[in-house]
CSV table of C-alpha atoms and ligand atoms in Angstrom, one decimal:
chain,number,residue,atom,x,y,z
A,1,UNK,CA,-2.2,-23.7,17.9
A,2,UNK,CA,0.6,-25.4,16.2
A,3,UNK,CA,3.4,-24.2,14.7
A,4,UNK,CA,0.7,-21.1,12.9
A,5,UNK,CA,2.1,-19.5,9.6
A,6,UNK,CA,1.3,-15.7,8.7
A,7,UNK,CA,1.1,-13.2,6.1
A,8,UNK,CA,1.7,-9.7,6.3
A,9,UNK,CA,1.6,-7.1,4.2
A,10,UNK,CA,2.9,-3.8,5.8
A,11,UNK,CA,1.0,-1.3,3.8
A,12,UNK,CA,1.5,3.2,4.1
A,13,UNK,CA,-2.3,2.9,4.8
A,14,UNK,CA,-2.9,-0.7,6.8
A,15,UNK,CA,-1.6,-3.6,8.5
A,16,UNK,CA,-3.1,-6.6,6.3
A,17,UNK,CA,-3.2,-10.2,8.2
A,18,UNK,CA,-3.1,-13.4,7.1
A,19,UNK,CA,-3.3,-16.6,9.0
A,20,UNK,CA,-2.3,-20.2,7.5
A,21,UNK,CA,-5.5,-21.8,7.6
A,22,UNK,CA,-8.1,-19.5,8.4
A,23,UNK,CA,-7.8,-16.5,5.9
A,24,UNK,CA,-8.0,-12.6,6.6
A,25,UNK,CA,-8.2,-12.1,9.7
A,26,UNK,CA,-7.2,-8.2,10.7
A,27,UNK,CA,-7.1,-5.2,8.6
A,28,UNK,CA,-6.2,-1.8,11.0
A,29,UNK,CA,-5.1,1.5,10.0
A,30,UNK,CA,-1.0,1.8,10.2
A,31,UNK,CA,-1.1,3.9,12.6
A,32,UNK,CA,0.0,4.8,16.6
A,33,UNK,CA,-0.5,7.2,18.9
A,34,UNK,CA,2.1,8.6,21.4
A,35,UNK,CA,1.9,10.8,24.5
A,36,UNK,CA,4.0,13.4,23.9
A,37,UNK,CA,5.2,14.0,28.1
A,38,UNK,CA,5.9,10.2,28.9
A,39,UNK,CA,6.2,8.9,25.2
A,40,UNK,CA,4.1,5.8,26.0
A,41,UNK,CA,2.4,4.4,23.7
A,42,UNK,CA,-1.4,5.0,23.2
A,43,UNK,CA,-3.7,3.7,20.9
A,44,UNK,CA,-2.7,1.6,18.3
A,45,UNK,CA,-4.1,0.6,14.4
A,46,UNK,CA,-8.0,1.7,14.6
A,47,UNK,CA,-7.9,3.5,18.0
A,48,UNK,CA,-5.4,5.7,16.6
A,49,UNK,CA,-6.9,6.5,13.4
A,50,UNK,CA,-10.0,7.6,14.9
A,51,UNK,CA,-7.5,10.2,16.8
A,52,UNK,CA,-5.7,11.9,13.7
A,53,UNK,CA,-6.2,15.6,12.7
A,54,UNK,CA,-8.8,15.4,17.1
A,55,UNK,CA,-5.7,15.5,18.8
A,56,UNK,CA,-4.5,17.9,21.8
A,57,UNK,CA,-1.6,18.9,22.5
A,58,UNK,CA,-0.7,16.1,24.6
A,59,UNK,CA,-1.4,13.7,22.0
A,60,UNK,CA,0.8,13.2,18.8
A,61,UNK,CA,-0.3,10.4,16.1
A,62,UNK,CA,2.7,8.4,13.8
A,63,UNK,CA,2.3,7.0,10.1
A,64,UNK,CA,5.3,5.3,10.5
A,65,UNK,CA,5.4,3.8,6.3
A,66,UNK,CA,6.1,6.9,4.3
A,67,UNK,CA,6.2,6.7,0.7
A,68,UNK,CA,6.8,2.8,1.7
A,69,UNK,CA,9.8,2.8,3.7
A,70,UNK,CA,9.7,2.8,7.2
A,71,UNK,CA,10.2,6.3,8.4
A,72,UNK,CA,10.0,4.9,12.4
A,73,UNK,CA,11.1,2.2,13.3
A,74,UNK,CA,9.5,2.5,17.6
A,75,UNK,CA,6.5,2.2,16.1
A,76,UNK,CA,6.7,0.2,13.3
A,77,UNK,CA,7.9,-2.5,15.9
A,78,UNK,CA,5.0,-1.1,18.4
A,79,UNK,CA,2.3,-2.1,15.5
A,80,UNK,CA,4.2,-5.4,14.6
A,81,UNK,CA,4.7,-6.2,18.6
A,82,UNK,CA,1.3,-5.3,19.4
A,83,UNK,CA,-0.5,-7.4,16.7
A,84,UNK,CA,1.9,-10.7,16.6
A,85,UNK,CA,1.0,-10.6,19.9
A,86,UNK,CA,-3.0,-10.2,20.1
A,87,UNK,CA,-2.6,-13.4,17.3
A,88,UNK,CA,0.4,-14.8,18.6
A,89,UNK,CA,-0.7,-15.5,21.9
A,90,UNK,CA,-2.1,-18.3,22.1
A,91,UNK,CA,-0.1,-20.3,19.8
A,92,UNK,CA,2.6,-23.1,20.9
A,93,UNK,CA,5.5,-21.8,18.8
A,94,UNK,CA,6.3,-18.2,17.8
A,95,UNK,CA,4.5,-18.4,13.6
A,96,UNK,CA,7.2,-18.3,10.3
A,97,UNK,CA,6.7,-14.5,8.9
A,98,UNK,CA,6.1,-13.9,5.3
A,99,UNK,CA,6.0,-9.7,4.8
A,100,UNK,CA,5.6,-7.9,2.1
A,101,UNK,CA,7.8,-4.7,1.1
A,102,UNK,CA,7.5,-2.2,-2.0
A,103,UNK,CA,9.5,-4.0,-4.4
A,104,UNK,CA,12.2,-0.4,-4.3
A,105,UNK,CA,14.0,-0.6,-0.3
A,106,UNK,CA,17.6,-0.8,-0.2
A,107,UNK,CA,19.0,-3.7,1.8
A,108,UNK,CA,19.4,-2.1,5.0
A,109,UNK,CA,16.0,-1.1,4.7
A,110,UNK,CA,15.1,-4.9,4.5
A,111,UNK,CA,17.7,-5.7,6.9
A,112,UNK,CA,15.9,-3.6,9.7
A,113,UNK,CA,12.6,-5.0,8.6
A,114,UNK,CA,13.6,-8.9,9.3
A,115,UNK,CA,14.7,-7.5,12.6
A,116,UNK,CA,11.8,-5.4,13.9
A,117,UNK,CA,10.0,-9.3,12.7
A,118,UNK,CA,11.6,-11.1,15.0
A,119,UNK,CA,11.8,-8.9,17.5
A,120,UNK,CA,8.4,-8.6,17.6
A,121,UNK,CA,7.5,-12.4,18.0
A,122,UNK,CA,8.4,-14.6,14.9
A,123,UNK,CA,10.3,-17.1,14.2
A,124,UNK,CA,11.4,-16.9,10.8
A,125,UNK,CA,10.6,-13.8,8.6
A,126,UNK,CA,10.8,-13.6,4.7
A,127,UNK,CA,10.3,-10.3,3.2
A,128,UNK,CA,8.7,-10.6,-0.6
A,129,UNK,CA,7.8,-7.4,-2.9
A,130,UNK,CA,5.1,-6.2,-3.5
A,131,UNK,CA,3.9,-6.3,-7.0
A,132,UNK,CA,5.4,-9.6,-6.5
A,133,UNK,CA,3.1,-10.9,-3.5
A,134,UNK,CA,0.2,-8.7,-5.3
A,135,UNK,CA,0.3,-11.1,-8.4
A,136,UNK,CA,-0.2,-13.9,-6.6
A,137,UNK,CA,-2.8,-12.3,-4.6
A,138,UNK,CA,-5.2,-11.8,-7.3
A,139,UNK,CA,-4.2,-15.3,-9.0
A,140,UNK,CA,-0.6,-14.9,-11.4
A,141,UNK,CA,0.0,-18.0,-10.4
A,142,UNK,CA,2.3,-19.2,-13.1
A,143,UNK,CA,5.8,-20.4,-12.7
A,144,UNK,CA,5.9,-21.3,-16.1
A,145,UNK,CA,7.8,-18.5,-18.7
A,146,UNK,CA,4.5,-16.0,-19.2
A,147,UNK,CA,5.3,-11.9,-18.5
A,148,UNK,CA,2.6,-10.4,-16.8
A,149,UNK,CA,2.5,-6.6,-15.2
A,150,UNK,CA,1.2,-6.4,-12.0
A,151,UNK,CA,0.5,-2.2,-11.1
A,152,UNK,CA,-0.1,-2.4,-7.1
A,153,UNK,CA,-1.6,1.5,-6.1
A,154,UNK,CA,-1.0,2.0,-2.7
A,155,UNK,CA,-1.3,4.8,-0.2
A,156,UNK,CA,2.5,5.7,-0.3
A,157,UNK,CA,3.8,4.0,-3.7
A,158,UNK,CA,2.6,2.3,-6.1
A,159,UNK,CA,4.5,-0.9,-7.5
A,160,UNK,CA,4.9,-1.9,-10.9
A,161,UNK,CA,5.9,-4.8,-12.1
A,162,UNK,CA,6.7,-7.6,-15.0
A,163,UNK,CA,6.7,-10.9,-12.7
A,164,UNK,CA,8.1,-13.8,-14.7
A,165,UNK,CA,8.5,-18.1,-13.5
A,166,UNK,CA,7.2,-16.5,-10.3
A,167,UNK,CA,9.8,-13.7,-9.6
A,168,UNK,CA,10.3,-9.7,-10.8
A,169,UNK,CA,12.0,-9.1,-14.3
A,170,UNK,CA,11.1,-4.9,-14.1
A,171,UNK,CA,10.0,-3.2,-11.9
A,172,UNK,CA,9.5,0.1,-10.6
A,173,UNK,CA,8.3,1.8,-7.0
A,174,UNK,CA,7.1,5.4,-7.6
A,175,UNK,CA,6.1,7.8,-4.5
A,176,UNK,CA,2.8,8.6,-6.5
A,177,UNK,CA,-0.4,6.7,-5.4
A,178,UNK,CA,-3.4,7.7,-3.2
A,179,UNK,CA,-2.3,9.2,0.2
A,180,UNK,CA,-0.6,12.1,-3.5
A,181,UNK,CA,-3.9,11.6,-4.7
A,182,UNK,CA,-6.1,13.5,-1.0
A,183,UNK,CA,-2.3,15.8,-1.2
A,184,UNK,CA,-3.5,17.3,-4.1
A,185,UNK,CA,-6.8,17.7,-3.7
A,186,UNK,CA,-6.0,20.2,-0.5
A,187,UNK,CA,-4.8,21.7,-2.6
A,188,UNK,CA,-6.7,22.8,-5.3
A,189,UNK,CA,-9.4,22.7,-2.5
A,190,UNK,CA,-7.2,25.6,-0.4
A,191,UNK,CA,-6.1,26.9,-4.3
A,192,UNK,CA,-9.1,27.6,-5.9
A,193,UNK,CA,-12.2,27.9,-3.0
A,194,UNK,CA,-9.8,29.7,-0.3
A,195,UNK,CA,-11.3,26.5,1.8
A,196,UNK,CA,-8.8,24.8,4.3
A,197,UNK,CA,-10.2,20.7,4.1
A,198,UNK,CA,-8.1,17.6,6.3
A,199,UNK,CA,-6.7,14.6,5.4
A,200,UNK,CA,-9.7,12.6,5.9
A,201,UNK,CA,-12.3,14.5,4.3
A,202,UNK,CA,-10.0,15.1,1.1
A,203,UNK,CA,-9.3,10.7,0.7
A,204,UNK,CA,-13.9,10.4,1.1
A,205,UNK,CA,-14.0,12.7,-1.8
A,206,UNK,CA,-11.6,11.2,-3.1
A,207,UNK,CA,-13.3,7.4,-2.6
A,208,UNK,CA,-17.5,9.2,-3.7
A,209,UNK,CA,-16.3,10.4,-7.1
A,210,UNK,CA,-12.7,11.3,-7.6
A,211,UNK,CA,-12.5,9.5,-10.9
A,212,UNK,CA,-9.8,8.5,-13.9
A,213,UNK,CA,-10.8,10.9,-16.4
A,214,UNK,CA,-14.2,12.7,-16.7
A,215,UNK,CA,-17.2,11.1,-15.3
A,216,UNK,CA,-19.8,12.2,-18.5
A,217,UNK,CA,-22.1,13.2,-15.7
A,218,UNK,CA,-20.9,15.2,-13.1
A,219,UNK,CA,-20.9,14.6,-9.3
A,220,UNK,CA,-21.3,16.8,-6.5
A,221,UNK,CA,-20.4,16.4,-3.1
A,222,UNK,CA,-21.2,18.4,0.3
A,223,UNK,CA,-18.1,18.6,2.7
A,224,UNK,CA,-17.0,20.7,5.9
A,225,UNK,CA,-14.3,22.9,6.1
A,226,UNK,CA,-12.3,26.0,7.7
A,227,UNK,CA,-12.0,29.0,5.6
A,228,UNK,CA,-8.5,29.8,4.4
A,229,UNK,CA,-8.6,33.8,4.7
A,230,UNK,CA,-11.3,34.5,7.9
A,231,UNK,CA,-11.3,30.6,9.7
A,232,UNK,CA,-14.7,30.3,9.9
A,233,UNK,CA,-16.2,27.0,9.2
A,234,UNK,CA,-17.9,27.4,5.8
A,235,UNK,CA,-19.3,23.8,4.0
A,236,UNK,CA,-18.8,23.8,0.5
A,237,UNK,CA,-20.1,21.4,-2.7
A,238,UNK,CA,-16.8,20.0,-4.6
A,239,UNK,CA,-17.3,18.0,-8.2
A,240,UNK,CA,-16.5,14.8,-9.8
A,241,UNK,CA,-15.0,17.4,-12.3
A,242,UNK,CA,-12.4,19.7,-9.6
A,243,UNK,CA,-11.7,16.1,-8.7
A,244,UNK,CA,-10.6,14.7,-11.6
A,245,UNK,CA,-8.4,18.3,-12.4
A,246,UNK,CA,-7.2,18.1,-9.0
A,247,UNK,CA,-5.5,14.9,-9.1
A,248,UNK,CA,-5.0,14.4,-12.9
A,249,UNK,CA,-1.5,15.4,-12.5
A,250,UNK,CA,-0.8,12.3,-10.5
A,251,UNK,CA,-2.6,10.1,-13.0
A,252,UNK,CA,0.0,10.7,-16.1
A,253,UNK,CA,3.0,10.3,-13.7
A,254,UNK,CA,1.2,6.4,-12.1
A,255,UNK,CA,1.6,6.1,-15.8
A,256,UNK,CA,4.5,7.5,-17.0
A,257,UNK,CA,6.0,5.1,-14.3
A,258,UNK,CA,3.7,2.2,-16.2
A,259,UNK,CA,4.8,3.1,-20.1
A,260,UNK,CA,9.0,3.9,-18.5
A,261,UNK,CA,8.5,0.1,-17.0
A,262,UNK,CA,6.8,-1.4,-20.8
A,263,UNK,CA,10.5,0.3,-22.5
A,264,UNK,CA,12.4,-1.5,-20.9
A,265,UNK,CA,10.8,-5.0,-20.3
A,266,UNK,CA,12.2,-7.5,-22.7
A,267,UNK,CA,10.1,-7.5,-26.2
A,268,UNK,CA,9.0,-11.7,-25.5
A,269,UNK,CA,7.8,-10.9,-21.9
A,270,UNK,CA,6.5,-7.4,-24.1
A,271,UNK,CA,4.7,-9.9,-26.1
A,272,UNK,CA,2.9,-11.4,-23.0
A,273,UNK,CA,2.1,-8.2,-22.1
A,274,UNK,CA,0.4,-7.6,-24.6
A,275,UNK,CA,-2.2,-10.9,-24.6
A,276,UNK,CA,-1.7,-11.0,-20.8
A,277,UNK,CA,-2.8,-7.3,-20.0
A,278,UNK,CA,-2.3,-5.2,-16.6
A,279,UNK,CA,-3.5,-6.5,-13.5
A,280,UNK,CA,-4.2,-3.4,-11.1
A,281,UNK,CA,-4.6,-4.1,-7.4
A,282,UNK,CA,-3.6,-2.2,-4.0
A,283,UNK,CA,-7.0,0.5,-2.6
A,284,UNK,CA,-5.8,3.4,-5.5
A,285,UNK,CA,-7.8,0.1,-7.9
A,286,UNK,CA,-11.1,1.8,-6.4
A,287,UNK,CA,-11.0,4.5,-8.2
A,288,UNK,CA,-13.4,5.2,-10.6
A,289,UNK,CA,-12.3,4.3,-13.9
A,290,UNK,CA,-8.5,3.8,-13.2
A,291,UNK,CA,-8.2,0.1,-15.8
A,292,UNK,CA,-9.7,2.1,-19.0
A,293,UNK,CA,-7.4,5.2,-18.1
A,294,UNK,CA,-4.9,3.4,-18.2
A,295,UNK,CA,-5.9,0.7,-20.7
A,296,UNK,CA,-6.1,4.4,-22.7
A,297,UNK,CA,-2.4,5.4,-21.9
A,298,UNK,CA,-0.9,2.3,-22.9
A,299,UNK,CA,-2.5,0.3,-24.9
A,300,UNK,CA,-2.5,-3.2,-22.9
A,301,UNK,CA,-5.7,-4.9,-21.9
A,302,UNK,CA,-6.3,-3.9,-18.4
A,303,UNK,CA,-7.7,-5.0,-14.5
A,304,UNK,CA,-9.0,-5.2,-11.9
A,305,UNK,CA,-7.9,-7.5,-9.2
A,306,UNK,CA,-10.9,-9.3,-7.8
A,307,UNK,CA,-10.0,-8.0,-3.7
A,308,UNK,CA,-8.3,-5.0,-4.5
A,309,UNK,CA,-7.5,-4.0,-1.0
A,310,UNK,CA,-6.8,-7.1,0.8
A,311,UNK,CA,-4.7,-8.6,-2.8
A,312,UNK,CA,-1.1,-8.4,-1.5
A,313,UNK,CA,-2.0,-10.1,2.2
A,314,UNK,CA,-3.9,-12.8,0.0
A,315,UNK,CA,-0.2,-12.8,-2.1
A,316,UNK,CA,1.3,-13.5,1.1
A,317,UNK,CA,-0.6,-16.2,2.4
A,318,UNK,CA,0.1,-17.7,-1.5
A,319,UNK,CA,3.5,-17.8,-0.6
A,320,UNK,CA,3.2,-19.6,2.7
A,321,UNK,CA,1.9,-22.5,0.7
A,322,UNK,CA,4.7,-22.4,-2.0
A,323,UNK,CA,7.8,-21.6,-0.4
A,324,UNK,CA,9.2,-24.7,-1.9
A,325,UNK,CA,8.9,-22.6,-5.7
A,326,UNK,CA,9.8,-19.4,-3.8
A,327,UNK,CA,12.5,-20.5,-2.4
A,328,UNK,CA,14.9,-21.5,-5.8
A,329,UNK,CA,14.2,-17.8,-6.4
A,330,UNK,CA,16.6,-17.1,-2.7
A,331,UNK,CA,12.9,-16.5,-1.4
A,332,UNK,CA,13.8,-17.7,2.4
A,333,UNK,CA,12.7,-17.2,5.9
A,334,UNK,CA,15.8,-16.4,8.1
A,335,UNK,CA,15.7,-16.3,12.0
A,336,UNK,CA,17.3,-13.3,14.3
A,337,UNK,CA,20.6,-14.3,14.2
A,338,UNK,CA,20.9,-15.2,9.9
A,339,UNK,CA,21.0,-11.4,9.5
A,340,UNK,CA,23.4,-9.9,10.0
A,341,UNK,CA,24.4,-10.1,6.3
A,342,UNK,CA,23.2,-7.6,3.4
A,343,UNK,CA,23.1,-10.6,1.2
A,344,UNK,CA,19.1,-10.1,2.6
A,345,UNK,CA,16.9,-12.6,0.0
A,346,UNK,CA,18.7,-12.8,-3.1
A,347,UNK,CA,19.9,-9.4,-3.4
A,348,UNK,CA,17.7,-7.5,-5.8
A,349,UNK,CA,18.8,-3.7,-4.9
B,401,ADP,P1,-1.3,0.7,1.4
B,401,ADP,O1,-0.5,-1.0,0.6
B,401,ADP,O2,-0.7,1.9,1.0
B,401,ADP,O3,-1.3,0.3,2.4
B,401,ADP,P2,-3.6,-0.3,-0.2
B,401,ADP,O4,-3.2,-0.4,-1.3
B,401,ADP,O5,-4.5,0.1,1.4
B,401,ADP,O6,-2.4,0.7,0.5
B,401,ADP,O7,-4.6,1.7,0.0
B,401,ADP,C1,-4.6,2.6,0.4
B,401,ADP,C2,-4.4,3.5,-0.7
B,401,ADP,O8,-6.2,3.2,-1.2
B,401,ADP,C3,-5.4,5.2,-0.1
B,401,ADP,O9,-4.9,6.0,-0.4
B,401,ADP,C4,-7.0,4.9,-0.4
B,401,ADP,O10,-7.2,5.7,0.4
B,401,ADP,C5,-7.8,4.6,-1.4
B,401,ADP,N1,-8.9,4.1,-2.0
B,401,ADP,C6,-9.3,2.8,-1.3
B,401,ADP,N2,-10.6,2.9,-1.1
B,401,ADP,C7,-10.5,3.3,-1.9
B,401,ADP,C8,-11.9,3.9,-3.0
B,401,ADP,N3,-13.0,3.5,-3.2
B,401,ADP,N4,-11.6,4.6,-3.8
B,401,ADP,C9,-10.1,6.0,-4.7
B,401,ADP,N5,-9.3,4.9,-3.5
B,401,ADP,C10,-9.3,4.0,-2.2
B,402,MG,MG1,-0.4,-2.1,-0.2
């Protein structure tokens, strides 16, 4: 293959890769596993994810992206390097890569991510903010002066942004998203039922019976865990009402974030948003009734993107084919030797 470009959604939960001309070719958990004694990398992606909560003392599983920032650079480099090398091994030329990042990362973090990508095998790299990629992926290609709001609810962060003329006008990144829902569910079940459950179980509960409003018909789900006092294995039935009550405050924090961005939005753009509505993307968009809840709390109509989990990666693909337009807003490919300064992609932080 010659001169193929790649788009990467480097999320807290998963890494999704788009290849120009092919579409989405890979989606794997953003996880790496290491041998504690030798420090050697043992597994990456799904293999490493399957080990979470089940590793012997000799192994350590790392999720290197926390709350949308790189908290473990070595593991991030290993994950990017592993997948990029796998994907690029038949390419004659190194690819140019568009990577998307949460809207609130600092210039230092931006520079470090660019450096990691080029060190991992890209010829040149360009960063775009997650909500902008999400908007492109959701089919908002408008480079006219018309405002649209995107709310991307991922694992570590919820990125809220108003997009106009192909760039971000107002944005906010909050640390309440899918992982926070899981933690709240674990806490609630321990407090109210004296049962400790693992994070994977909490996530399954959220996906299966979670909801952003009280369900008309209550659902139940049998889950296994460990009794807090006796330490013995137990099985209990968890209800959708309990789950809703557990995550209610998190949902309120997301709505508060949306409201605060709406408050900061200039009046003309605000008028556009009431017309064009709010697009919800990211895995959190799959939570039952999240669109209805945001509509009720803001009074603005809402839409769930067609493929919320892949929306951002599809958006990096859109970005690859519209680099001419994006470059007018400072989104340009940079090689490793061009990453020195702090003006990474038209400094916004
Ligand atoms: P990131 O951008 O951080 O990698 P994603 O956009 O891939 O995140 O979303 C991952 C989050 O979405 C996780 O917290 C996951 O539990 C959640 N999620 C996935 N499917 C569902 C579902 N059906 N209902 C509720 N949450 C979901
Ligand atoms: Mg994401």
